[in-house]
Amino acid sequence: MIEYNVVNRIWTRRVAVLALMSWVGWAAAGAAAQSGTAGTPQTAAAGASAAQAGNRAQSAAQRMRERDAAAAVPDRTMMLRGAYGPFRANNDLLYYHLTVRVNPEEKTLRGKNTIRFRMLKDGKRIQIDLQEPLEVDKILLGTKELTYERDSGAVFIDFPQTLHAGRVYSIDFYYSGHPRTTGRFGGITFKTDPEGHTWINTACEGIGASLWWPDKDQWRDEVQDMDISVEIPNGLVDVSNGKFVGKTDLGDGYTRWDWRVHYPINNYDVSLNIGNYVHFGDHLGSLPLDFYVLPEDLEKAKVQFAQVKGMLEAYQHYFGPYPWQKDGYKLIEAPYSGMEHQSAVTYGNLFENGYMGRDWTGVGISPRFDFIIIHESAHEWFGNSITAADPADMWIHEGWATYMESLYVEYRWGTADAIRYLDGYKPKIGNLRPIVGERGVNAEPPEDQYFKGALMLNTLRSVVNNDAAWWKLIHDFYQHFQYRNILTEDVVAYFNQHTGKNLTPIFDQYLRHAQIPRLELLFGEAPGMVMYKWRADEEDFAMPVRVGTPGHWQTIVPTTRWQWMQTALTKDEFQVDTDRFYVDVDKQ
Ligand SMILES: [Zn+2]
């Protein structure tokens, strides 16, 4: 039904345009329209192309993760996790001090989080989160024990007296138990390394930090800074986020490792990495670089992690200083591929270039660098420093980090290789549902947020069509929003304001619709001319694009209405610069 309607609409519009052109005196087009013979082959061609597009979408769908085909239907847990409800909105996080004892034998946690917050509205209740089966031991305001109600992952805490807007309060949330192991990287895993030593790691993006510690588990509000104190059996090492403060032997077989985070941090970035780690260090200027790996991987790591400096230089070139100078940069070996834990990136990419031994974009460029070092570290700028205020806007993390991979390639090897690298993303795209989904339900966007997000940004560079202006735009954009939590609308408003262009329909087409714009080209109505328009869901979609042949590109500005241009090129010769504009092309 849908394809039928699409074909029908194309044909109806085409007849209308041809009629109009006839009216303005373009005899050949008028004659074709009047003859009525153009209809059958035209409709067939459009039908064939719609079918091809359908086939493409279907084969892409087969490659996609199942959950990319449609957004998850939110359940109660997702609603309570995702909504920025009244008991979250009435307060602003200031500080956490998480103290946790990790028992590797029993696979249990016991600890407390001191949570300091400012009330924004008078109220007697706030929402903190802790997922079952972890237990709430007690919650204290000073010495007074507070009552609470648990509802799936949420813990609604009640105060005996009204907390007043503008005032700062602090509670101690005690908890214990066996955390669940679930989600992409396990959330928290109790493993042993290949030599049989304890190896415990966290990676909880998506499933949520409240899987292993009590916190305000949402994306909009970050603490301003944080202390992390981790008690582990003597002889093990804990590497968490921030600057290492010191370790203290507690005299009971456990040692406490203290880490201080000097900046705002996402909940899911807070991490434990407990193992038989050895350390080596370096500096980039005044920035400390610290590396923690298993002893047997030390020599490999010293070779592979040498890439860190070049990565930091490239990203600092485009966006400005590494965001966490006081906390330093760390890479920590972990038993999964990798994660962007703030100032403490975890690494499990086999100490090889590419991604888990593969050429990630299949065009021969990824084997030149370590994908995990380059991608996860990009998140220090986009994801950790600039953070989406809702998971629905997560392309701000993944689209930008993926685009930054291509900037790294461009910085090291030039524009042509960056374009090739980006082209390698196209087969990974599904175009099955919009990148920006429903807010407030903790819904994960489809994988298109990575590759399509990056190709959209590369397309915007071509729309700006002035590299010096583009480099300044993305640098200043990052600087403007660093350390802040933003939505897609903030990105679009900034880009509109600073380019003087209305880019909203372009952002919306790529982010809020499943399909990318399709440039429709009609040849053969008269010799030496081609008709063109965009087929897009956004009615005001009017994006420039380069057409012609490589080396002789010409910029046209199609809209969603037919226009025409003269060309000496035949249908076969006429090309669209799809390296620089991520669009579909339909030649008829
Ligand atoms: Zn990422």
Coordinates of C-alpha atoms and ligand atoms in Angstrom, one line a residue:
M1 CA 0.0 0.0 0.0
I2 CA 2.7 2.5 1.0
E3 CA 4.7 1.9 -2.1
Y4 CA 1.7 2.2 -4.3
N5 CA 0.9 5.6 -2.8
V6 CA 4.5 6.7 -3.2
V7 CA 4.5 5.9 -6.9
N8 CA 1.1 7.5 -7.3
R9 CA 2.3 10.7 -5.7
I10 CA 5.3 10.9 -7.9
W11 CA 3.2 10.5 -11.0
T12 CA 0.6 13.0 -9.9
R13 CA 3.3 15.7 -9.1
R14 CA 5.1 15.0 -12.3
V15 CA 1.9 15.6 -14.4
A16 CA 1.3 18.8 -12.5
V17 CA 4.8 20.0 -13.1
L18 CA 4.8 19.2 -16.7
A19 CA 1.5 20.9 -17.1
L20 CA 2.9 24.0 -15.5
M21 CA 6.0 24.0 -17.7
S22 CA 3.8 23.7 -20.7
W23 CA 2.0 26.7 -19.5
V24 CA 5.2 28.8 -19.2
G25 CA 5.9 27.8 -22.8
W26 CA 8.2 24.9 -22.7
A27 CA 6.8 23.2 -25.7
A28 CA 8.6 19.9 -25.6
A29 CA 7.6 19.1 -22.1
G30 CA 4.1 20.2 -22.9
A31 CA 3.9 17.9 -25.9
A32 CA 5.1 14.9 -23.9
A33 CA 2.6 15.6 -21.2
Q34 CA -0.2 16.0 -23.7
S35 CA 0.7 12.9 -25.6
G36 CA 0.0 10.9 -22.5
T37 CA 2.6 8.3 -23.6
A38 CA 5.1 9.1 -21.0
G39 CA 2.9 7.8 -18.3
T40 CA 3.4 4.0 -18.5
P41 CA 7.2 3.7 -18.7
Q42 CA 7.6 6.5 -16.1
T43 CA 5.3 4.8 -13.6
A44 CA 7.0 1.5 -14.2
A45 CA 10.5 3.1 -13.7
A46 CA 9.4 4.7 -10.5
G47 CA 7.8 1.4 -9.4
A48 CA 11.0 -0.5 -10.1
S49 CA 13.1 2.0 -8.2
A50 CA 10.7 1.9 -5.2
A51 CA 11.0 -1.9 -5.3
Q52 CA 14.8 -1.6 -5.4
A53 CA 14.7 0.7 -2.4
G54 CA 12.4 -1.7 -0.7
N55 CA 14.9 -4.6 -1.3
R56 CA 17.8 -2.5 -0.1
A57 CA 15.9 -1.7 3.1
Q58 CA 15.0 -5.3 3.6
S59 CA 18.6 -6.6 3.2
A60 CA 19.8 -3.8 5.5
A61 CA 17.1 -4.8 8.0
Q62 CA 18.4 -8.4 7.9
R63 CA 21.8 -7.1 9.0
M64 CA 20.4 -4.8 11.6
R65 CA 19.9 -5.7 15.2
E66 CA 16.3 -6.8 15.7
R67 CA 15.6 -3.8 18.1
D68 CA 16.5 -1.4 15.3
A69 CA 13.4 -2.3 13.3
A70 CA 11.1 -0.7 15.8
A71 CA 11.4 1.2 19.1
A72 CA 10.8 -0.8 22.2
V73 CA 7.4 -0.4 23.8
P74 CA 8.2 1.3 27.1
D75 CA 7.3 -0.7 30.2
R76 CA 7.0 0.7 33.7
T77 CA 10.7 0.3 34.5
M78 CA 11.7 2.2 31.4
M79 CA 9.1 5.0 32.2
L80 CA 10.4 5.4 35.8
R81 CA 14.0 5.3 34.6
G82 CA 13.5 7.6 31.6
A83 CA 11.0 10.2 32.8
Y84 CA 12.2 13.4 34.4
G85 CA 9.3 13.4 36.8
P86 CA 8.5 15.8 39.6
F87 CA 10.6 14.0 42.2
R88 CA 13.7 14.4 40.0
A89 CA 12.9 17.8 38.6
N90 CA 12.5 19.3 42.1
N91 CA 16.2 18.9 42.9
D92 CA 19.6 19.6 41.3
L93 CA 22.5 17.2 42.0
L94 CA 25.6 18.7 43.5
Y95 CA 27.9 15.9 44.7
Y96 CA 28.2 12.2 45.2
H97 CA 30.6 10.3 47.4
L98 CA 30.3 6.6 46.6
T99 CA 32.0 4.3 49.0
V100 CA 31.7 0.6 48.1
R101 CA 33.2 -2.6 49.4
V102 CA 33.5 -5.3 46.7
N103 CA 33.7 -8.9 47.8
P104 CA 35.0 -10.9 44.9
E105 CA 34.4 -14.3 46.6
E106 CA 30.7 -13.6 47.4
K107 CA 30.2 -11.4 44.3
T108 CA 28.6 -8.8 46.6
L109 CA 28.7 -5.1 47.1
R110 CA 28.1 -3.1 50.3
G111 CA 28.4 0.6 50.6
K112 CA 26.8 4.0 50.7
N113 CA 26.4 7.0 48.4
T114 CA 26.4 10.4 50.0
I115 CA 24.2 12.5 47.8
R116 CA 24.2 16.3 48.0
F117 CA 21.5 18.2 46.1
R118 CA 19.9 21.6 46.0
M119 CA 16.1 21.8 46.1
L120 CA 14.6 23.7 43.2
K121 CA 11.1 23.5 44.5
D122 CA 9.7 22.9 48.0
G123 CA 9.0 19.2 48.4
K124 CA 8.9 16.2 50.7
R125 CA 9.9 13.5 48.3
I126 CA 12.7 12.8 45.8
Q127 CA 13.5 9.9 43.4
I128 CA 16.8 8.0 43.6
D129 CA 17.3 4.7 41.8
L130 CA 18.6 1.4 42.8
Q131 CA 17.8 -1.8 40.9
E132 CA 16.8 -5.0 42.4
P133 CA 18.1 -7.4 43.7
L134 CA 20.3 -4.9 45.5
E135 CA 18.8 -4.0 48.9
V136 CA 18.3 -0.6 50.5
D137 CA 19.8 -0.9 54.0
K138 CA 18.9 2.5 55.2
I139 CA 18.7 6.1 54.1
L140 CA 19.7 8.8 56.5
L141 CA 19.3 12.6 56.6
G142 CA 21.9 13.5 59.3
T143 CA 21.1 10.8 61.9
K144 CA 17.4 10.6 61.0
E145 CA 16.3 7.5 59.1
L146 CA 14.1 8.2 56.2
T147 CA 11.2 6.1 54.9
Y148 CA 11.0 5.1 51.2
E149 CA 9.0 3.3 48.6
R150 CA 10.5 1.1 45.9
D151 CA 8.8 0.9 42.5
S152 CA 10.8 -1.3 40.0
G153 CA 14.2 0.5 39.8
A154 CA 13.0 3.7 41.5
V155 CA 13.4 4.5 45.2
F156 CA 11.0 7.3 46.3
I157 CA 12.5 8.8 49.5
D158 CA 10.1 10.7 51.9
F159 CA 11.2 13.4 54.2
P160 CA 9.4 14.2 57.5
Q161 CA 9.6 17.9 56.8
T162 CA 9.4 20.0 53.6
L163 CA 12.7 20.5 51.9
H164 CA 12.9 24.1 50.9
A165 CA 13.7 25.5 47.4
G166 CA 17.3 26.9 47.3
R167 CA 18.6 25.0 50.2
V168 CA 21.2 22.2 50.1
Y169 CA 20.6 18.8 51.6
S170 CA 22.7 15.7 51.9
I171 CA 21.5 12.1 52.4
D172 CA 23.5 8.9 53.0
F173 CA 22.0 6.0 51.0
Y174 CA 23.3 2.6 52.3
Y175 CA 22.9 -0.5 50.2
S176 CA 24.1 -4.0 49.7
G177 CA 23.6 -7.3 47.9
H178 CA 24.4 -9.2 44.7
P179 CA 24.1 -7.0 41.7
R180 CA 22.6 -8.4 38.5
T181 CA 24.9 -9.1 35.5
T182 CA 23.1 -8.1 32.4
G183 CA 23.2 -5.8 29.3
R184 CA 25.6 -5.5 26.5
F185 CA 28.8 -5.6 28.6
G186 CA 27.3 -7.2 31.7
G187 CA 26.7 -4.0 33.7
I188 CA 29.0 -5.4 36.4
T189 CA 30.9 -8.6 35.9
F190 CA 32.9 -10.8 38.4
K191 CA 35.4 -12.6 36.3
T192 CA 38.9 -13.9 36.5
D193 CA 41.7 -12.9 34.1
P194 CA 43.5 -15.6 32.0
E195 CA 46.0 -16.0 34.8
G196 CA 43.2 -16.7 37.3
H197 CA 43.2 -13.4 39.2
T198 CA 40.1 -11.5 40.2
W199 CA 38.8 -9.2 37.4
I200 CA 35.8 -7.1 38.2
N201 CA 34.5 -4.4 35.8
T202 CA 31.5 -2.2 35.3
A203 CA 30.0 -1.0 32.0
C204 CA 26.3 0.0 32.4
E205 CA 25.3 2.4 29.8
G206 CA 21.7 1.7 28.8
I207 CA 21.0 -0.7 31.7
G208 CA 21.9 2.1 34.1
A209 CA 24.3 2.8 36.9
S210 CA 21.6 2.0 39.4
L211 CA 22.4 -1.6 38.5
W212 CA 25.3 -1.4 40.9
W213 CA 25.1 1.8 43.0
P214 CA 22.3 4.1 44.1
D215 CA 22.1 7.4 42.1
K216 CA 19.7 9.7 40.3
D217 CA 19.8 7.5 37.3
Q218 CA 19.0 9.7 34.4
W219 CA 20.9 11.8 31.8
R220 CA 19.7 15.4 32.4
D221 CA 21.2 16.2 35.7
E222 CA 24.9 15.5 36.5
V223 CA 26.7 15.9 39.7
Q224 CA 29.3 18.7 39.6
D225 CA 32.0 16.5 41.0
M226 CA 32.4 13.2 42.8
D227 CA 34.5 11.1 45.1
I228 CA 34.8 7.3 44.6
S229 CA 36.2 5.1 47.4
V230 CA 36.5 1.4 46.6
E231 CA 37.4 -1.2 49.2
I232 CA 38.9 -4.3 47.7
P233 CA 41.0 -7.2 49.0
N234 CA 44.7 -6.3 49.6
G235 CA 46.9 -6.9 46.5
L236 CA 44.3 -6.0 43.9
V237 CA 44.2 -2.6 42.1
D238 CA 41.1 -0.5 41.5
V239 CA 41.1 2.0 38.7
S240 CA 38.1 4.4 38.7
N241 CA 37.4 7.8 37.2
G242 CA 39.3 11.0 38.0
K243 CA 42.5 11.5 39.8
F244 CA 44.1 8.9 42.0
V245 CA 44.1 10.3 45.6
G246 CA 45.7 7.4 47.5
K247 CA 45.1 4.0 49.0
T248 CA 44.6 3.1 52.7
D249 CA 45.1 -0.3 54.2
L250 CA 42.0 -0.8 56.3
G251 CA 43.6 -3.5 58.5
D252 CA 40.9 -6.1 57.8
G253 CA 42.4 -7.6 54.6
Y254 CA 40.9 -4.8 52.5
T255 CA 42.5 -1.7 51.0
R256 CA 40.5 1.5 50.1
W257 CA 41.3 3.1 46.8
D258 CA 40.3 6.8 46.6
W259 CA 39.6 8.6 43.3
R260 CA 38.4 12.2 42.9
V261 CA 36.5 13.4 39.8
H262 CA 36.9 17.1 39.5
Y263 CA 34.2 17.6 36.8
P264 CA 30.5 16.8 36.1
I265 CA 30.1 13.1 35.2
N266 CA 27.4 10.9 33.7
N267 CA 26.2 8.1 36.1
Y268 CA 27.0 5.4 33.6
D269 CA 30.5 6.7 33.2
V270 CA 31.3 6.0 36.9
S271 CA 33.3 2.8 36.9
L272 CA 35.2 0.2 38.8
N273 CA 38.0 -1.8 37.3
I274 CA 39.4 -4.2 39.8
G275 CA 42.2 -6.6 38.9
N276 CA 45.8 -7.5 38.9
Y277 CA 46.7 -4.4 37.0
V278 CA 50.2 -3.0 36.3
H279 CA 50.6 0.7 35.5
F280 CA 52.7 2.7 33.2
G281 CA 52.5 6.4 32.5
D282 CA 53.4 9.1 30.1
H283 CA 52.5 12.8 29.5
L284 CA 51.2 14.9 26.7
G285 CA 52.4 18.4 27.7
S286 CA 51.0 18.8 31.2
L287 CA 48.3 16.1 30.8
P288 CA 49.1 12.9 32.6
L289 CA 48.5 9.7 30.6
D290 CA 48.0 6.6 32.8
F291 CA 47.7 3.1 31.5
Y292 CA 46.6 0.0 33.4
V293 CA 46.8 -3.5 31.9
L294 CA 47.3 -7.1 32.9
P295 CA 51.0 -7.9 33.4
E296 CA 51.1 -10.3 30.5
D297 CA 49.9 -7.6 28.1
L298 CA 52.3 -4.9 29.3
E299 CA 54.7 -5.0 26.3
K300 CA 51.9 -5.1 23.7
A301 CA 50.2 -2.2 25.5
K302 CA 53.3 0.0 25.5
V303 CA 53.3 -0.4 21.7
Q304 CA 49.6 -0.1 21.0
F305 CA 48.8 2.8 23.5
A306 CA 51.5 5.0 21.8
Q307 CA 48.5 5.9 19.6
V308 CA 47.0 7.9 22.4
K309 CA 49.1 11.0 21.9
G310 CA 48.3 11.3 18.2
M311 CA 44.6 10.8 19.0
L312 CA 44.6 13.5 21.6
E313 CA 46.5 15.9 19.3
A314 CA 44.0 15.3 16.5
Y315 CA 40.9 15.9 18.7
Q316 CA 42.5 18.9 20.4
H317 CA 43.2 20.4 17.0
Y318 CA 39.5 20.3 16.0
F319 CA 37.7 20.9 19.3
G320 CA 40.1 22.4 21.9
P321 CA 41.8 21.0 25.0
Y322 CA 41.0 17.5 26.4
P323 CA 38.2 18.3 28.9
W324 CA 39.5 16.6 32.0
Q325 CA 43.0 18.1 32.6
K326 CA 42.8 17.7 36.4
D327 CA 41.7 14.1 36.1
G328 CA 44.1 13.0 33.4
Y329 CA 43.6 10.5 30.6
K330 CA 43.5 6.8 31.4
L331 CA 43.2 3.6 29.4
I332 CA 42.3 0.5 31.3
E333 CA 42.3 -3.1 30.1
A334 CA 38.8 -4.7 30.4
P335 CA 37.3 -8.0 29.3
Y336 CA 35.0 -6.4 26.7
S337 CA 35.7 -4.3 23.6
G338 CA 35.6 -0.9 25.3
M339 CA 33.6 1.9 26.8
E340 CA 34.0 5.7 27.2
H341 CA 34.2 5.9 31.0
Q342 CA 35.1 9.5 31.7
S343 CA 38.8 10.0 32.0
A344 CA 39.1 6.2 32.4
V345 CA 38.4 4.7 29.0
T346 CA 38.2 0.9 29.1
Y347 CA 39.9 -1.1 26.5
G348 CA 39.6 -4.6 25.2
N349 CA 40.5 -4.4 21.6
L350 CA 43.1 -7.2 21.6
F351 CA 46.0 -4.7 21.3
E352 CA 45.5 -4.7 17.5
N353 CA 44.4 -2.1 15.0
G354 CA 40.9 -2.2 13.5
Y355 CA 38.0 -3.3 15.6
M356 CA 38.3 -6.7 17.3
G357 CA 40.7 -7.8 14.6
R358 CA 38.4 -6.6 11.7
D359 CA 38.6 -3.8 9.2
W360 CA 35.8 -1.8 10.7
T361 CA 34.6 0.1 7.7
G362 CA 35.9 -2.4 5.1
V363 CA 37.8 0.1 3.0
G364 CA 41.3 -0.6 4.2
I365 CA 41.6 2.4 6.5
S366 CA 40.6 1.1 9.9
P367 CA 43.6 -1.3 10.0
R368 CA 45.8 1.8 10.3
F369 CA 44.6 2.6 13.9
D370 CA 43.0 1.1 17.0
F371 CA 39.3 1.7 16.7
I372 CA 38.6 1.5 20.4
I373 CA 41.2 4.1 21.3
I374 CA 40.0 6.5 18.6
H375 CA 36.2 6.0 19.1
E376 CA 35.9 5.7 22.8
S377 CA 38.2 8.6 23.5
A378 CA 36.2 10.8 21.1
H379 CA 33.5 10.5 23.6
E380 CA 35.5 12.5 26.1
W381 CA 34.4 15.5 24.0
F382 CA 31.0 14.2 22.8
G383 CA 29.2 12.1 25.3
N384 CA 31.1 13.0 28.4
S385 CA 31.8 16.7 28.1
I386 CA 28.8 17.5 26.0
T387 CA 26.1 15.0 27.0
A388 CA 22.6 14.4 25.7
A389 CA 19.9 15.3 28.2
D390 CA 17.9 12.3 27.2
P391 CA 18.9 8.9 25.7
A392 CA 16.6 9.8 22.7
D393 CA 19.2 12.4 21.7
M394 CA 22.2 10.0 22.0
W395 CA 23.3 10.7 18.4
I396 CA 25.0 13.7 20.1
H397 CA 27.3 11.1 21.6
E398 CA 27.5 8.5 18.9
G399 CA 27.1 10.5 15.7
W400 CA 29.7 13.0 16.7
A401 CA 32.1 10.3 18.0
T402 CA 31.8 8.4 14.8
Y403 CA 32.3 11.6 12.8
M404 CA 35.4 12.3 14.9
E405 CA 36.9 9.0 13.7
S406 CA 36.8 10.4 10.2
L407 CA 38.3 13.7 11.5
Y408 CA 41.1 11.6 13.0
V409 CA 41.6 10.0 9.6
E410 CA 41.5 13.4 7.9
Y411 CA 44.0 14.9 10.4
R412 CA 46.4 12.0 9.8
W413 CA 46.0 11.0 6.2
G414 CA 43.9 13.7 4.5
T415 CA 40.4 14.4 3.2
A416 CA 40.3 11.8 0.5
D417 CA 40.9 9.0 3.0
A418 CA 38.4 10.5 5.4
I419 CA 35.8 10.4 2.7
R420 CA 36.6 6.8 1.9
Y421 CA 36.4 5.9 5.5
L422 CA 32.9 7.6 5.8
D423 CA 31.7 5.9 2.7
G424 CA 32.5 2.6 4.4
Y425 CA 29.7 3.4 6.9
K426 CA 27.0 3.4 4.3
P427 CA 26.3 -0.4 4.2
K428 CA 25.9 -0.3 8.0
I429 CA 22.9 2.0 7.8
G430 CA 19.3 0.7 8.0
N431 CA 17.1 3.8 7.5
L432 CA 14.3 1.8 9.3
R433 CA 13.3 4.3 11.9
P434 CA 14.2 7.8 13.0
I435 CA 17.4 8.3 15.0
V436 CA 15.7 10.6 17.6
G437 CA 13.0 8.6 19.3
E438 CA 10.7 9.1 22.1
R439 CA 12.0 11.1 25.1
G440 CA 11.4 10.3 28.7
V441 CA 11.3 6.5 28.4
N442 CA 15.0 5.6 28.4
A443 CA 14.7 4.2 24.9
E444 CA 17.8 3.4 23.0
P445 CA 18.1 4.9 19.5
P446 CA 18.8 2.6 16.5
E447 CA 22.4 1.9 15.4
D448 CA 21.9 4.5 12.7
Q449 CA 22.7 7.1 15.3
Y450 CA 26.4 6.2 14.7
F451 CA 26.9 6.0 11.0
K452 CA 24.0 8.0 9.7
G453 CA 24.7 10.6 12.3
A454 CA 28.3 10.9 11.1
L455 CA 27.3 11.0 7.4
M456 CA 24.8 13.8 8.2
L457 CA 27.5 15.8 9.8
N458 CA 29.7 15.3 6.8
T459 CA 26.8 16.4 4.6
L460 CA 26.4 19.5 6.7
R461 CA 30.1 20.3 6.1
S462 CA 29.3 20.2 2.3
V463 CA 26.2 22.4 2.9
V464 CA 28.3 25.0 4.7
N465 CA 30.7 24.6 1.7
N466 CA 33.6 26.4 3.3
D467 CA 36.0 24.3 5.3
A468 CA 37.5 27.2 7.4
A469 CA 33.9 28.1 8.4
W470 CA 33.1 24.5 9.2
W471 CA 36.1 23.9 11.4
K472 CA 35.3 27.1 13.3
L473 CA 31.7 26.1 13.6
I474 CA 32.3 22.7 15.1
H475 CA 35.1 24.0 17.4
D476 CA 33.0 26.9 18.7
F477 CA 29.9 24.6 19.0
Y478 CA 31.8 22.2 21.2
Q479 CA 33.3 25.0 23.3
H480 CA 29.9 26.6 23.7
F481 CA 28.2 23.5 25.1
Q482 CA 31.1 21.8 26.9
Y483 CA 30.3 20.3 30.3
R484 CA 26.6 20.7 29.5
N485 CA 23.6 18.4 28.9
I486 CA 21.8 19.3 25.7
L487 CA 19.0 18.2 23.3
T488 CA 19.0 18.0 19.5
E489 CA 17.2 21.3 19.4
D490 CA 20.2 23.0 21.0
V491 CA 22.5 21.7 18.3
V492 CA 20.1 22.8 15.5
A493 CA 19.6 26.3 17.0
Y494 CA 23.3 26.8 17.4
F495 CA 24.1 25.7 13.8
N496 CA 21.3 27.8 12.4
Q497 CA 22.4 30.9 14.3
H498 CA 26.1 30.5 13.4
T499 CA 25.7 29.6 9.8
G500 CA 22.8 32.1 9.1
K501 CA 21.1 29.3 7.3
N502 CA 17.9 27.4 8.2
L503 CA 19.3 23.9 8.6
T504 CA 16.3 22.7 10.6
P505 CA 14.7 20.8 7.7
I506 CA 18.0 19.1 7.0
F507 CA 18.6 18.0 10.6
D508 CA 15.0 16.9 10.9
Q509 CA 15.0 14.8 7.7
Y510 CA 18.1 12.9 8.9
L511 CA 17.2 12.6 12.5
R512 CA 13.4 12.5 12.7
H513 CA 12.5 10.5 9.7
A514 CA 13.6 7.0 8.7
Q515 CA 14.5 7.8 5.1
I516 CA 17.3 10.0 3.8
P517 CA 16.5 12.6 1.1
R518 CA 16.3 11.2 -2.4
L519 CA 17.3 13.4 -5.4
E520 CA 15.0 12.7 -8.2
L521 CA 16.4 13.3 -11.7
L522 CA 14.3 13.2 -14.9
F523 CA 16.2 13.0 -18.2
G524 CA 15.0 12.9 -21.7
E525 CA 12.1 15.3 -21.7
A526 CA 14.1 17.6 -23.9
P527 CA 17.7 17.3 -25.1
G528 CA 20.3 18.9 -22.9
M529 CA 18.3 19.3 -19.8
V530 CA 17.5 17.5 -16.6
M531 CA 14.7 18.1 -14.1
Y532 CA 15.4 17.7 -10.4
K533 CA 13.8 17.8 -7.0
W534 CA 14.1 16.3 -3.6
R535 CA 11.8 13.6 -2.3
A536 CA 11.8 14.2 1.4
D537 CA 9.5 14.0 4.4
E538 CA 10.2 17.6 5.3
E539 CA 8.2 19.8 3.1
D540 CA 10.6 22.7 3.3
F541 CA 13.6 20.5 2.5
A542 CA 15.9 22.5 0.3
M543 CA 19.5 21.3 0.5
P544 CA 22.2 22.3 -2.0
V545 CA 24.0 19.4 -3.6
R546 CA 26.8 19.0 -6.1
V547 CA 26.1 17.4 -9.5
G548 CA 28.0 16.9 -12.7
T549 CA 31.2 15.0 -12.9
P550 CA 34.2 14.7 -10.4
G551 CA 36.4 17.8 -11.0
H552 CA 33.5 19.6 -12.6
W553 CA 30.9 19.7 -9.9
Q554 CA 28.2 22.4 -10.0
T555 CA 26.1 23.3 -7.0
I556 CA 22.3 23.3 -7.4
V557 CA 19.7 23.9 -4.7
P558 CA 16.8 21.5 -5.3
T559 CA 13.7 21.9 -3.3
T560 CA 10.7 19.5 -3.0
R561 CA 9.4 21.1 -6.3
W562 CA 10.6 20.4 -9.8
Q563 CA 13.2 22.6 -11.3
W564 CA 15.4 22.2 -14.3
M565 CA 18.9 22.8 -15.5
Q566 CA 20.7 22.5 -18.8
T567 CA 23.4 19.9 -19.0
A568 CA 25.6 18.6 -21.7
L569 CA 25.9 15.3 -19.8
T570 CA 23.9 12.2 -20.7
K571 CA 21.9 10.4 -18.0
D572 CA 24.7 7.9 -17.6
E573 CA 27.4 10.6 -17.3
F574 CA 25.4 12.8 -14.9
Q575 CA 26.6 12.2 -11.3
V576 CA 25.7 13.4 -7.8
D577 CA 28.5 13.9 -5.3
T578 CA 27.3 11.3 -2.9
D579 CA 30.7 11.2 -1.2
R580 CA 30.0 14.6 0.3
F581 CA 26.2 14.4 0.5
Y582 CA 24.6 11.4 2.0
V583 CA 21.6 11.2 -0.2
D584 CA 19.8 8.7 -2.4
V585 CA 19.7 9.3 -6.2
D586 CA 16.9 8.3 -8.5
K587 CA 17.6 8.8 -12.2
Q588 CA 14.7 8.3 -14.5
Ligands
ZN1 ZN 30.4 5.3 21.1

